[in-house]
Amino acid sequence: MASLAAASPAAHAPEGTRALRQQHMLSLGARCALPVAALLGVGFLAPLVAILAYAFATPRSFDVFTSFTLENFAGLFDPANTVWVSFVWSCGFALLTVAILAVIAYPIAYGLNAVFGRWSGLISVFFVFPLFVSENVRLYGWVLFLIKNGVLDGSLKWLGFSGGPEVLYTPGITLFGMVYTYLPFMLFPMTLGLALVPRDLVDAARDLGAGRLFIWREIELPLAMPGIMIGMLLTFVLAIGATAEAKILGGQSIIVISHDIEIAFTYSQNWPLGSAMSVVVTLFIGALTLFALSKLDLDRMLGRR
Amino acid sequence: MSGISRRSLLKGMGTGLGALAAAGPFLSANKAFAAREKELNILCWEGYNSAQVLDPFRSKTGATVKAESLTNDPTMINRLRAGEINTWDLINVNNPWARKVMLPEKLIKPLPKAEFEPFFDKMLPEFKAPYKWAMSDDGKELVGMAQRFGPYSFVVNTDKISRKTAEDTGWDLFNDPALAGKYGILESDDWNVFNIFIIAGIDPFKSHTPEEFAKFEETAKRVFKGAKLIGDIASMNQALISGEIDLHMTGGTYSVSPARADGHPNLRGITPLRGPLPGGKGGIAWIEITSTVNNPNLSPLALEFLKYVQAPDVAHTVAFAEGTFNPVAQMGTKACFDLFTKDELDAIQWDSLQEEMDRSVHYDIVPDYDKALDIMNGAKRLRG
């Protein structure tokens, strides 16, 4: 600083210092972002750091930052521990939810883009509308619909049938609940993906004699794939953390991993174990997300190419 | 509008944030040093947090009263252990925690005995001073006030299983293969640990041998496998009313009273006639004890609130606060008892309350609870 000032002509000193200061200072954008960055740091990172620290604390203690042990992780990976059952249920049901939703949502997304015409907006609203109502309320609504002597069973009996199917409090209804809850999260990215398929390309292929299946396989599907992948990823990440469906509709006929984490933080009061479970699940989902995102071209997805 | 540019807006926001950041430490310092005369924070079971109970106190004192309800004792106590001792003024948990855990750990502080002990003389006979659970272990200090209580074993639909059969068969109902798939389990894991021990024929409130734990594990796997559903109180009552289940454990006045008040007197909390508990008893009862937290800056309203809920009309409101209806110790005075209508007394099973309490031991701490809970959680995972 001093040598630079000495080397510069005295008259130019203020400009030179200002230029140097500007070089060392953050850009205006970065400075404007500082409050948000600080808020994110406190509100987003701090709890994650706390969870991470708790994961290495002595089991069933509150000695966070003052103790270090791998005991919680060792306990989780102990073959005698049945927590893997919950993890398998969560992963399996999340995968099944994604697969079922891909099959269900694709035709609807296609319809919203190419078939429903001016009704598309209204139909979209029908799929968005349930999101305005709390998930738990909607699931309790399904319980009232499906419960013995409830809306379905009662109506069928009134009509002279023997009654509704006994589906409540089973793993199957848990899966149904997940498919129902996460449909919009698959549908809308998929619709966006399909919207990016240029109609001209499809028309050109048809003019050149390509069949429907060929156009779908070679043009529509690859071009819509970023949207489909985003939908699948979003649905999988949400579904693996789902608890309410297994609790309310499934009557805890299966215990999912997020419920296990909840038990560790409540009845067990074993925050370190709950944190270790959270860390393992977060790492698993994080790795999977990063892998999937590395395979996606977001620029193309957002139409910037 | 035209006077506001993006730049001026950002500038204004920056100034505002800066002012807030500068004032922050002073604001919190003020809060820390100010006497908390107009502020009261209550950590409690559901009921005490209802507007019916709190609003009159708010209007009377002009204070800001915050209440958070949780549904298990260890969580509430650990909140104090984790440093929230400076936040809360009152804590309302089941009977053993005050004298056995919170007072020795200095999480709560004793009440002025001369001021509060006379209230016990107005309570139901079994609460007369010195009432065990309101006193410290050495019997010298008053550690809290009693109010809501009730027997809590299991609930049956008496249209399907008669009260007589249920009381006589007791916990063996859950050992009956014919009832597999016809019962629910309330998501109340501390109580479920007690009950699985009892179904296995073991007293829960003692240290257990490896053989007893083996029996506990076998019972837990079988009982959880046979359950139609596990859920909260609303789910249990709904499943009972609809006919999905015929009975559920854990349950009693606390859980079934809303359904009874809602026109389903066929649903009934049952206390078995006999069981493996001390004295051959078959049921467990809880008594809530509300204590003042060992907050270095305790709100003076804490003591005032404890007195406020002793008044007959407020005690009646507490008994019938939203969500769950329960008997209260203050029913020992005629002025309070007379406020209960016939339907309300029926909802809380007043007709059998005394005999059920006599057949019950009081909620206590399981010395090896952590191990039992881990085993039970493992058994629960194998349901699917």
XYZ file of C-alpha atoms in Angstrom:
689
model
C 0.000 0.000 0.000
C 2.718 2.440 1.078
C 5.011 1.587 -1.835
C 2.148 1.940 -4.253
C 1.259 5.371 -2.855
C 4.874 6.428 -3.106
C 5.153 5.282 -6.698
C 2.014 7.146 -7.779
C 2.003 10.855 -8.496
C 0.530 12.732 -5.507
C -2.298 14.220 -7.565
C -3.556 10.770 -8.574
C -3.410 9.266 -5.114
C -7.188 9.368 -4.305
C -8.179 7.670 -7.596
C -5.477 5.019 -7.152
C -6.592 4.216 -3.592
C -10.221 4.053 -4.668
C -9.402 1.694 -7.487
C -7.432 -0.506 -5.131
C -10.222 -0.454 -2.560
C -12.728 -1.400 -5.249
C -10.484 -4.278 -6.242
C -10.458 -5.608 -2.683
C -14.131 -4.986 -1.955
C -16.953 -7.292 -2.871
C -19.001 -6.434 -5.898
C -22.262 -4.564 -5.336
C -24.244 -7.712 -6.011
C -22.230 -9.692 -3.490
C -22.615 -6.951 -0.891
C -26.364 -6.854 -1.455
C -26.443 -10.622 -1.060
C -24.621 -10.493 2.285
C -27.732 -10.179 4.508
C -29.371 -13.090 2.704
C -26.142 -15.082 2.910
C -25.957 -14.372 6.640
C -29.601 -15.375 7.072
C -28.999 -18.587 5.140
C -25.880 -19.240 7.170
C -27.758 -18.957 10.429
C -31.103 -20.372 9.396
C -30.007 -23.132 7.064
C -26.464 -24.128 7.895
C -26.558 -23.794 11.687
C -29.188 -26.522 12.235
C -27.329 -28.794 9.825
C -24.080 -28.213 11.700
C -25.895 -28.957 14.972
C -27.302 -32.208 13.545
C -23.875 -33.185 12.259
C -22.278 -32.423 15.613
C -24.961 -34.347 17.507
C -24.341 -37.370 15.272
C -20.870 -37.655 16.806
C -21.978 -37.008 20.411
C -22.178 -39.654 23.138
C -25.419 -41.678 22.698
C -28.407 -40.526 24.764
C -26.590 -37.386 25.872
C -26.651 -33.692 25.047
C -22.851 -33.418 24.954
C -22.832 -31.767 21.566
C -19.461 -30.213 20.557
C -17.892 -31.608 23.737
C -17.763 -35.304 22.908
C -16.750 -37.282 19.838
C -17.684 -40.863 19.145
C -18.598 -43.017 16.162
C -20.787 -45.161 18.395
C -24.039 -43.865 16.881
C -22.979 -44.861 13.377
C -21.578 -48.176 14.620
C -24.962 -48.858 16.252
C -26.796 -48.039 13.023
C -24.663 -50.398 10.947
C -24.735 -53.157 13.560
C -26.335 -56.184 11.838
C -28.476 -56.776 14.939
C -30.118 -53.363 14.510
C -33.326 -53.603 12.520
C -33.289 -49.956 11.449
C -32.358 -51.100 7.949
C -35.899 -52.447 7.644
C -37.251 -48.891 7.924
C -34.682 -47.646 5.437
C -35.596 -50.353 2.938
C -39.322 -49.559 3.322
C -38.671 -45.862 2.739
C -36.398 -46.410 -0.270
C -38.575 -49.119 -1.748
C -41.773 -47.123 -1.386
C -40.075 -43.978 -2.720
C -38.889 -45.894 -5.800
C -42.320 -47.464 -6.307
C -43.964 -44.057 -5.912
C -41.654 -42.624 -8.569
C -42.282 -45.523 -10.961
C -46.068 -45.415 -10.539
C -46.162 -41.633 -10.812
C -44.047 -41.665 -13.972
C -46.613 -43.923 -15.616
C -49.620 -41.975 -14.286
C -48.272 -38.459 -14.785
C -46.911 -38.885 -18.320
C -50.268 -39.169 -20.092
C -51.671 -36.280 -18.037
C -48.636 -34.122 -18.824
C -48.973 -35.037 -22.492
C -52.648 -34.155 -22.357
C -51.958 -30.792 -20.716
C -49.525 -29.982 -23.527
C -51.205 -31.391 -26.579
C -54.763 -32.570 -25.991
C -56.711 -30.548 -23.432
C -56.240 -27.266 -25.300
C -57.905 -24.326 -23.579
C -59.024 -26.599 -20.715
C -55.384 -27.198 -19.737
C -55.330 -24.268 -17.328
C -58.416 -25.422 -15.474
C -57.211 -29.011 -15.336
C -53.855 -27.820 -13.949
C -55.711 -25.945 -11.219
C -57.474 -29.191 -10.228
C -54.092 -30.796 -9.662
C -52.696 -27.788 -7.792
C -55.760 -27.164 -5.657
C -55.198 -30.019 -3.146
C -51.840 -28.444 -2.291
C -53.742 -25.569 -0.685
C -55.093 -27.977 1.944
C -52.799 -29.423 4.613
C -51.518 -32.873 3.719
C -52.672 -34.313 7.049
C -56.198 -33.009 6.546
C -56.346 -34.574 3.082
C -55.060 -37.892 4.409
C -57.597 -37.886 7.261
C -60.191 -37.236 4.558
C -59.114 -40.454 2.864
C -59.378 -42.269 6.200
C -62.996 -41.115 6.523
C -63.609 -42.235 2.963
C -62.071 -45.686 3.350
C -62.778 -46.577 6.986
C -65.253 -49.295 7.893
C -68.773 -47.805 7.739
C -67.185 -44.709 6.229
C -68.127 -42.973 2.980
C -67.189 -45.809 0.604
C -68.103 -48.789 2.768
C -71.309 -47.155 4.011
C -72.428 -46.125 0.518
C -71.774 -49.566 -0.939
C -73.704 -51.218 1.901
C -76.563 -48.780 1.393
C -76.637 -49.759 -2.283
C -76.939 -53.390 -1.292
C -73.343 -54.526 -1.773
C -71.432 -56.368 0.913
C -69.246 -53.355 1.663
C -65.981 -51.715 0.640
C -62.566 -53.348 0.504
C -60.542 -53.481 3.718
C -57.578 -51.475 2.573
C -56.994 -49.066 5.434
C -53.992 -49.638 7.739
C -52.049 -51.684 5.181
C -48.706 -51.018 3.427
C -50.612 -50.832 0.126
C -52.675 -47.853 1.228
C -49.490 -46.134 2.391
C -48.167 -46.414 -1.152
C -51.464 -45.109 -2.504
C -51.225 -42.129 -0.141
C -47.720 -41.350 -1.342
C -48.732 -41.547 -5.001
C -51.707 -39.297 -4.290
C -49.688 -36.754 -2.287
C -46.762 -36.436 -4.674
C -48.609 -36.457 -8.004
C -48.299 -32.669 -8.570
C -44.571 -32.801 -7.868
C -44.096 -35.276 -10.712
C -46.733 -33.831 -13.020
C -45.579 -30.241 -13.347
C -41.854 -30.739 -14.072
C -42.918 -33.427 -16.537
C -45.386 -31.040 -18.184
C -42.638 -28.445 -18.434
C -40.292 -31.026 -19.954
C -42.863 -32.043 -22.563
C -43.600 -28.387 -23.332
C -39.999 -28.009 -24.439
C -40.399 -30.580 -27.203
C -40.679 -28.494 -30.429
C -43.853 -29.386 -32.311
C -42.034 -28.727 -35.624
C -39.618 -31.519 -34.841
C -42.434 -33.955 -34.225
C -44.239 -32.813 -37.385
C -41.051 -33.118 -39.428
C -40.447 -36.626 -38.155
C -44.021 -37.559 -38.998
C -43.652 -36.087 -42.489
C -40.575 -38.190 -42.951
C -42.596 -41.284 -42.149
C -41.744 -41.928 -38.503
C -44.355 -43.903 -36.567
C -45.938 -42.769 -33.256
C -43.838 -45.080 -31.123
C -40.678 -44.063 -32.966
C -41.410 -40.344 -32.487
C -42.129 -40.923 -28.801
C -38.973 -42.974 -28.268
C -36.550 -40.979 -30.406
C -37.836 -37.392 -30.083
C -40.359 -36.745 -27.314
C -38.849 -38.836 -24.561
C -35.200 -37.710 -24.956
C -36.175 -34.040 -25.272
C -38.582 -34.172 -22.323
C -36.135 -36.220 -20.236
C -34.716 -33.308 -18.189
C -38.221 -32.448 -16.974
C -39.040 -36.086 -16.324
C -35.786 -36.538 -14.398
C -36.396 -33.417 -12.291
C -39.893 -34.693 -11.492
C -38.557 -38.116 -10.566
C -35.823 -36.672 -8.412
C -38.149 -34.265 -6.628
C -40.699 -37.005 -6.004
C -38.074 -39.458 -4.780
C -36.514 -36.966 -2.361
C -39.915 -36.010 -0.953
C -41.174 -39.592 -0.822
C -38.163 -40.977 1.014
C -38.863 -38.517 3.812
C -42.613 -39.145 3.887
C -44.107 -40.025 7.275
C -47.734 -38.907 7.328
C -48.978 -41.493 4.798
C -47.541 -44.434 6.763
C -48.872 -43.003 10.012
C -52.345 -41.803 9.080
C -53.422 -44.097 6.248
C -51.104 -47.023 6.940
C -51.718 -47.094 10.711
C -47.961 -47.652 11.055
C -48.242 -51.040 9.384
C -44.740 -50.175 8.269
C -42.274 -47.919 10.070
C -40.506 -45.563 7.672
C -37.058 -44.101 8.316
C -38.280 -40.567 9.004
C -40.608 -41.989 11.653
C -37.661 -43.814 13.202
C -35.778 -40.524 13.319
C -38.778 -38.873 14.955
C -38.958 -41.626 17.598
C -35.249 -41.138 18.367
C -35.815 -37.429 18.934
C -38.991 -37.869 21.017
C -39.739 -41.015 23.017
C -36.171 -42.358 22.901
C -34.670 -38.934 23.638
C -31.579 -40.191 21.836
C -30.755 -37.082 19.824
C -27.300 -38.363 18.790
C -28.826 -41.529 17.299
C -31.561 -39.533 15.565
C -28.920 -37.167 14.202
C -26.750 -40.046 12.970
C -29.773 -41.495 11.142
C -30.517 -38.071 9.665
C -26.915 -37.700 8.495
C -26.908 -41.121 6.812
C -30.224 -40.435 5.056
C -29.129 -36.911 4.058
C -25.852 -38.210 2.630
C -27.698 -40.915 0.715
C -30.209 -38.480 -0.766
C -27.511 -35.851 -1.362
C -25.270 -38.274 -3.241
C -28.196 -39.483 -5.297
C -29.309 -35.933 -6.112
C -25.819 -34.835 -7.130
C -25.446 -37.912 -9.302
C -28.782 -37.275 -11.001
C -28.107 -33.569 -11.454
C -24.711 -34.308 -13.001
C -26.580 -36.251 -15.654
C -28.976 -33.391 -16.364
C -28.481 -30.437 -18.641
C -30.296 -27.707 -16.711
C -29.660 -25.123 -19.407
C -31.562 -27.182 -21.900
C -34.265 -27.851 -19.346
C -34.759 -24.130 -18.807
C -34.720 -23.471 -22.528
C -31.566 -21.347 -22.518
C -29.866 -23.281 -25.268
C -44.656 5.351 -5.699
C -42.529 7.214 -8.213
C -40.206 8.316 -5.394
C -39.154 4.759 -4.671
C -36.409 3.394 -6.848
C -34.705 0.019 -6.602
C -31.660 1.781 -5.205
C -33.576 3.667 -2.511
C -35.474 0.547 -1.562
C -32.253 -1.426 -1.157
C -30.726 1.463 0.757
C -33.727 1.574 3.057
C -33.589 -2.160 3.613
C -29.889 -1.944 4.372
C -30.430 0.829 6.902
C -33.250 -1.094 8.508
C -31.190 -4.267 8.817
C -28.254 -2.293 10.179
C -30.427 -0.629 12.787
C -31.882 -3.979 13.768
C -28.439 -5.545 14.044
C -27.210 -2.635 16.183
C -30.254 -2.681 18.421
C -30.385 -6.483 18.694
C -28.024 -6.921 21.630
C -29.720 -4.112 23.549
C -33.143 -5.573 22.878
C -32.111 -8.977 24.188
C -30.231 -7.407 27.094
C -33.351 -5.481 28.044
C -35.339 -8.662 27.886
C -32.848 -10.550 30.008
C -32.747 -7.965 32.757
C -36.354 -6.852 32.749
C -38.574 -8.295 35.426
C -40.884 -10.749 33.709
C -44.011 -9.429 35.355
C -46.152 -9.575 32.255
C -44.891 -12.793 30.743
C -45.510 -16.455 31.520
C -44.314 -19.525 29.619
C -45.833 -22.923 30.302
C -44.578 -26.310 29.084
C -47.429 -28.740 29.477
C -49.567 -31.628 28.340
C -52.431 -30.643 26.054
C -55.274 -28.917 27.826
C -53.404 -26.273 29.786
C -52.486 -24.633 26.499
C -56.139 -24.155 25.514
C -57.614 -20.698 25.085
C -60.428 -21.597 27.502
C -57.888 -21.929 30.313
C -55.411 -19.227 29.298
C -57.588 -16.400 27.966
C -59.242 -15.487 31.299
C -55.797 -15.434 32.917
C -54.497 -13.246 30.095
C -57.348 -10.766 30.517
C -57.023 -10.793 34.312
C -53.287 -10.109 34.347
C -52.759 -8.416 30.977
C -49.839 -10.776 30.535
C -48.475 -12.525 27.484
C -48.949 -16.202 28.269
C -47.375 -18.771 25.988
C -47.967 -22.469 26.415
C -46.493 -25.301 24.420
C -47.983 -28.725 24.662
C -46.038 -31.925 24.138
C -47.207 -35.472 24.512
C -44.440 -37.138 26.419
C -42.622 -36.378 29.636
C -38.996 -37.156 28.669
C -39.130 -34.649 25.797
C -40.318 -31.873 28.093
C -37.717 -32.630 30.750
C -34.924 -32.801 28.186
C -35.969 -29.402 26.881
C -35.085 -28.056 30.333
C -31.876 -30.072 30.415
C -30.921 -28.719 26.992
C -30.917 -25.169 28.347
C -34.535 -24.037 28.143
C -34.600 -23.587 31.906
C -34.301 -19.860 31.195
C -37.371 -19.921 28.960
C -40.071 -21.750 30.903
C -41.802 -20.831 34.145
C -44.058 -23.838 34.692
C -43.720 -27.470 33.699
C -46.586 -29.927 33.842
C -45.597 -33.623 33.691
C -46.600 -36.964 35.168
C -46.165 -37.638 38.852
C -42.718 -39.219 39.389
C -40.594 -36.771 37.425
C -40.830 -33.796 39.772
C -39.661 -35.490 42.950
C -37.466 -38.195 41.458
C -35.731 -36.410 38.591
C -36.381 -32.696 38.188
C -35.851 -31.590 41.801
C -32.615 -33.590 42.303
C -31.337 -32.212 38.969
C -32.347 -28.686 40.044
C -34.571 -28.250 37.002
C -37.473 -27.112 39.188
C -37.658 -25.201 42.437
C -39.892 -25.890 45.462
C -43.107 -23.972 46.031
C -43.739 -21.823 49.119
C -45.219 -24.580 51.268
C -47.282 -22.425 53.625
C -48.922 -20.734 50.665
C -49.727 -23.808 48.594
C -50.165 -26.743 50.952
C -53.613 -25.612 52.136
C -54.917 -26.152 48.595
C -54.370 -29.910 48.998
C -56.851 -30.002 51.873
C -59.568 -28.919 49.448
C -58.760 -31.720 47.011
C -60.174 -35.250 46.797
C -59.287 -37.376 49.880
C -56.306 -39.207 48.322
C -54.567 -35.886 47.627
C -54.571 -34.630 51.217
C -51.259 -33.085 52.325
C -48.612 -34.290 52.431
C -49.388 -35.794 49.023
C -46.537 -38.109 48.051
C -46.008 -36.998 44.447
C -46.163 -33.299 45.345
C -43.422 -33.657 47.944
C -39.661 -34.052 47.653
C -38.172 -37.460 48.487
C -37.306 -36.359 52.021
C -40.837 -35.060 52.485
C -39.688 -31.545 53.349
C -40.309 -29.582 50.165
C -43.470 -29.048 48.150
C -42.391 -29.621 44.536
C -45.626 -29.086 42.623
C -49.399 -28.969 42.510
C -51.744 -31.787 41.534
C -54.758 -31.349 39.290
C -55.665 -33.748 36.462
C -55.386 -37.493 36.964
C -56.880 -40.730 35.746
C -56.547 -44.474 35.255
C -54.852 -45.413 31.996
C -54.743 -49.032 30.930
C -56.831 -49.919 27.895
C -60.110 -49.063 26.192
C -62.766 -51.429 24.866
C -65.913 -51.149 22.839
C -68.323 -52.681 25.346
C -70.665 -53.676 22.507
C -67.973 -56.146 21.437
C -66.267 -57.025 24.725
C -68.271 -56.492 27.907
C -66.834 -54.409 30.732
C -67.008 -57.473 33.011
C -65.100 -59.696 30.566
C -62.533 -56.990 29.922
C -61.914 -56.311 33.602
C -61.781 -59.993 34.420
C -59.599 -61.100 31.504
C -57.444 -58.013 31.840
C -54.242 -57.741 29.870
C -54.586 -61.338 28.636
C -56.968 -59.932 26.020
C -53.816 -58.909 24.166
C -52.441 -62.464 24.509
C -55.588 -63.909 22.892
C -54.823 -64.996 19.292
C -58.530 -64.600 18.465
C -58.231 -60.852 18.999
C -55.212 -60.398 16.703
C -56.062 -57.784 14.080
C -58.891 -56.453 16.222
C -56.945 -54.131 18.480
C -55.044 -50.887 18.082
C -52.054 -49.480 19.932
C -51.967 -45.843 20.970
C -48.770 -44.123 19.913
C -47.645 -43.449 23.459
C -44.429 -45.350 23.705
C -43.570 -44.878 27.370
C -46.942 -46.315 28.340
C -46.618 -49.064 25.745
C -43.365 -50.170 27.392
C -45.251 -50.497 30.695
C -48.067 -52.395 29.036
C -45.914 -54.845 27.094
C -44.203 -55.737 30.391
C -47.584 -56.236 32.052
C -48.921 -58.345 29.146
C -45.764 -60.454 29.561
C -46.714 -60.829 33.235
C -43.829 -58.668 34.487
C -43.872 -55.632 36.793
C -42.487 -52.793 34.626
C -41.292 -50.544 37.449
C -38.215 -52.537 38.517
C -34.883 -53.632 37.026
C -35.317 -56.578 34.713
C -33.345 -59.798 34.215
C -32.202 -60.997 30.748
C -34.932 -63.682 30.893
C -37.550 -61.032 31.558
C -36.243 -58.978 28.653
C -36.423 -62.051 26.398
C -40.071 -62.470 27.432
C -40.629 -58.747 26.873
C -39.181 -58.951 23.363
C -41.258 -61.966 22.401
C -44.393 -60.266 23.736
C -43.589 -56.962 22.013
C -43.110 -58.664 18.631
C -46.344 -60.617 18.984
C -48.467 -57.739 20.284
C -47.234 -55.251 17.679
C -47.584 -57.800 14.878
C -51.190 -58.444 15.908
C -52.185 -54.772 16.045
C -54.491 -53.511 13.337
C -53.101 -50.018 13.661
C -50.867 -47.772 15.722
C -51.942 -44.171 15.932
C -52.895 -41.147 17.961
C -55.922 -40.706 20.216
C -58.151 -39.417 17.414
C -57.270 -42.411 15.228
C -57.968 -44.856 18.065
C -61.371 -43.356 18.848
C -62.255 -43.196 15.168
C -61.250 -46.839 14.659
C -63.281 -47.904 17.723
C -66.367 -45.991 16.627
C -66.214 -47.254 13.041
C -65.756 -50.848 14.146
C -62.256 -51.250 12.686
C -61.058 -52.321 16.153
C -62.705 -53.645 19.316
C -60.146 -52.439 21.850
C -56.873 -50.577 22.155
C -54.004 -50.189 24.544
C -52.799 -47.723 26.014
C -55.923 -45.848 26.933
C -58.271 -44.655 29.617
C -60.222 -41.598 30.641
C -57.683 -39.245 29.050
C -58.053 -40.803 25.603
C -61.633 -42.066 25.462
C -63.457 -39.236 27.252
C -63.848 -37.080 24.105
C -65.530 -39.985 22.291
C -67.769 -40.700 25.296
C -68.725 -37.031 25.487
C -69.463 -37.175 21.786
C -72.202 -39.760 22.254
C -70.321 -43.053 22.399
C -70.733 -44.256 25.994
C -70.170 -47.829 24.770
C -66.479 -47.016 24.566
C -64.946 -47.363 28.013
C -61.595 -47.195 29.742
C -60.942 -50.452 31.575
C -58.791 -51.108 34.619
C -58.172 -54.865 34.977
C -59.136 -56.500 38.262
C -55.699 -58.021 38.682
C -52.230 -58.093 37.188
C -48.507 -58.448 37.876
C -48.145 -55.029 39.466
C -47.355 -54.689 43.207
C -50.277 -55.810 45.342
C -51.597 -57.892 42.426
C -52.932 -54.721 40.813
C -53.626 -54.611 37.098
C -53.804 -50.928 36.181
C -51.643 -47.833 36.062
C -52.856 -44.307 36.843
C -51.239 -40.968 36.189
C -51.347 -37.769 38.159
C -50.051 -34.551 36.659
C -47.797 -32.430 38.839
C -47.194 -28.818 37.817
C -43.966 -27.308 39.138
C -42.147 -24.001 38.903
C -39.068 -24.227 36.707
C -35.723 -23.302 38.275
C -35.629 -20.267 36.000
C -33.148 -17.668 37.342
C -35.641 -15.035 36.256
C -38.894 -16.801 37.120
C -42.049 -14.905 36.276
C -44.027 -13.972 39.397
C -47.089 -15.003 37.398
C -46.035 -18.654 37.731
C -47.255 -18.842 41.325
C -50.283 -16.767 40.474
C -51.215 -19.181 37.677
C -50.892 -22.168 40.011
C -53.349 -20.485 42.365
C -55.614 -19.434 39.497
C -56.142 -23.060 38.342
C -57.169 -24.109 41.864
C -60.363 -22.009 41.689
C -63.420 -24.278 41.237
C -64.536 -22.773 37.935
C -61.035 -22.786 36.421
C -60.423 -26.344 37.659
C -63.650 -27.366 35.900
C -62.435 -25.635 32.723
C -59.105 -27.464 32.981
C -60.998 -30.745 33.368
C -62.926 -30.048 30.172
C -60.292 -28.228 28.158
C -60.333 -29.031 24.462
C -59.020 -32.373 23.307
C -59.220 -34.448 26.451
C -61.506 -34.526 29.476
C -60.298 -35.671 32.878
C -61.160 -35.698 36.538
C -59.373 -33.097 38.649
C -58.248 -33.274 42.263
C -60.199 -30.067 42.970
C -63.448 -32.058 42.605
C -62.988 -32.616 46.341
C -64.752 -29.320 46.987
C -68.494 -29.178 46.468
C -68.257 -25.864 44.613
C -66.088 -27.506 41.963
C -67.895 -30.856 41.840
C -71.279 -29.175 41.376
C -70.067 -27.562 38.167
C -69.852 -30.988 36.492
C -73.023 -32.015 34.674
C -74.247 -35.594 34.625
C -72.987 -36.002 31.052
C -69.577 -34.658 31.967
C -69.317 -37.025 34.920
C -70.295 -39.860 32.609
C -67.655 -38.840 30.054
C -64.912 -39.105 32.681
C -66.330 -42.397 34.046
C -66.927 -40.900 37.479
C -69.049 -43.949 38.410
C -66.016 -46.231 38.451
C -63.208 -43.722 38.995
C -62.538 -44.557 42.615
C -62.481 -48.328 42.155
C -60.282 -47.977 39.066
C -57.813 -45.765 40.934
C -57.807 -48.302 43.778
C -56.916 -51.062 41.316
C -54.062 -49.039 39.824
C -50.493 -48.346 40.828
C -49.183 -44.884 40.042
C -47.135 -44.083 36.927
C -43.461 -44.549 37.719
C -40.049 -44.587 36.095
C -38.804 -47.835 34.525
C -35.130 -48.161 35.559
C -34.137 -49.865 32.286
C -36.561 -47.923 30.070
C -34.008 -47.150 27.325
C -33.238 -50.807 26.716
C -36.916 -51.778 26.789
C -37.809 -48.974 24.373
C -35.084 -50.019 21.928
C -36.406 -53.589 21.978
C -39.955 -52.354 21.490
C -38.980 -50.094 18.579
C -37.234 -53.057 16.971
C -40.393 -55.138 17.407
C -42.471 -52.361 15.864
C -40.296 -52.325 12.736
C -41.041 -55.990 12.164
C -44.764 -55.323 11.760
C -44.556 -54.869 8.017
